[in-house]
Amino acid sequence: MKPCHTARVLLLVPAAALVAGVTLGGCTSAPPDRFTRTVPSPSWEKGADAQDTAAFMKIQVPKGATEVKGAVRVQPQENVYLLSFVTSKQTAEAIAEDLHPDYPLAVEGPSSSSLSGDGFKRLGLTPPQELKHVRTTSACPPCVGDSRRRHVQGIEIHIGEVSGDRVRVYLAAY
């Protein structure tokens, strides 16, 4: 009987040590500044503009574009770069094609952009997800081997009618 009892104790010791380690490790306090947010999330990069966001996305804002706006939303894991401008329908479609979209531009009903959120409101614009008849697509530069944009993980593309041949382009990238 004694060898059986000893075997049980030998099996229980590592299990008890593991439980104690997990329990004590979970209660260990971290340095006070490690989990304390010093900046509200999200925040906005001061001074960032359309030129900065276009440079990140490796996009040329077309000559003749109007109402060019941009901003960078700083978030804990990755920043979101927002860019918008008004241009011709043909130019907007060429820009979308150059981004190598995952699927063709299409009206999908109210968009629920996960990237832009209310960021375009900060730029004084109605967000694309609140507009009707907005054509939308997305692009994954690393997925299609777009070496110009290998640092960009994803881009959402929204094109909304303005008037006549003019459209507003909304781009959100991270």
Tab-separated table of C-alpha atoms in Angstrom, residues 56-57 59 95-105 108 115 136-146 148-149 151-158 170-174:
chain	number	residue	atom	x	y	z
A	56	PHE	CA	1.444	55.826	-46.117
A	57	MET	CA	-0.937	54.329	-48.699
A	59	ILE	CA	-1.347	56.950	-53.386
A	95	ILE	CA	-7.329	54.607	-58.096
A	96	ALA	CA	-9.451	51.724	-56.807
A	97	GLU	CA	-8.097	49.407	-59.538
A	98	ASP	CA	-4.507	50.418	-58.734
A	99	LEU	CA	-5.080	49.192	-55.178
A	100	HIS	CA	-5.772	45.649	-56.509
A	101	PRO	CA	-9.134	45.214	-54.766
A	102	ASP	CA	-10.342	41.847	-53.493
A	103	TYR	CA	-13.573	42.225	-55.485
A	104	PRO	CA	-15.081	44.841	-57.858
A	105	LEU	CA	-16.613	48.035	-56.514
A	108	GLU	CA	-23.568	46.895	-50.651
A	115	LEU	CA	-11.630	50.757	-40.149
A	136	THR	CA	-17.321	49.683	-51.705
A	137	THR	CA	-14.458	47.231	-51.928
A	138	SER	CA	-11.324	46.385	-49.987
A	139	ALA	CA	-7.737	45.500	-50.762
A	140	CYS	CA	-5.101	43.418	-49.031
A	141	PRO	CA	-1.770	44.549	-50.490
A	142	PRO	CA	0.286	41.702	-48.925
A	143	CYS	CA	-2.254	39.136	-50.218
A	144	VAL	CA	-1.751	40.178	-53.843
A	145	GLY	CA	1.989	40.840	-53.637
A	146	ASP	CA	1.707	44.629	-54.009
A	148	ARG	CA	4.660	49.192	-53.128
A	149	ARG	CA	2.317	48.744	-50.182
A	151	HIS	CA	3.627	47.693	-45.065
A	152	VAL	CA	-0.155	48.238	-45.449
A	153	GLN	CA	-2.269	45.374	-44.093
A	154	GLY	CA	-5.597	46.430	-45.556
A	155	ILE	CA	-7.394	49.272	-47.301
A	156	GLU	CA	-11.123	49.952	-47.413
A	157	ILE	CA	-12.288	51.852	-50.474
A	158	HIS	CA	-15.608	53.706	-50.635
A	170	TYR	CA	-12.926	57.551	-48.937
A	171	LEU	CA	-9.877	55.450	-48.102
A	172	ALA	CA	-9.084	53.894	-44.729
A	173	ALA	CA	-5.890	51.885	-44.302
A	174	TYR	CA	-3.911	50.230	-41.553
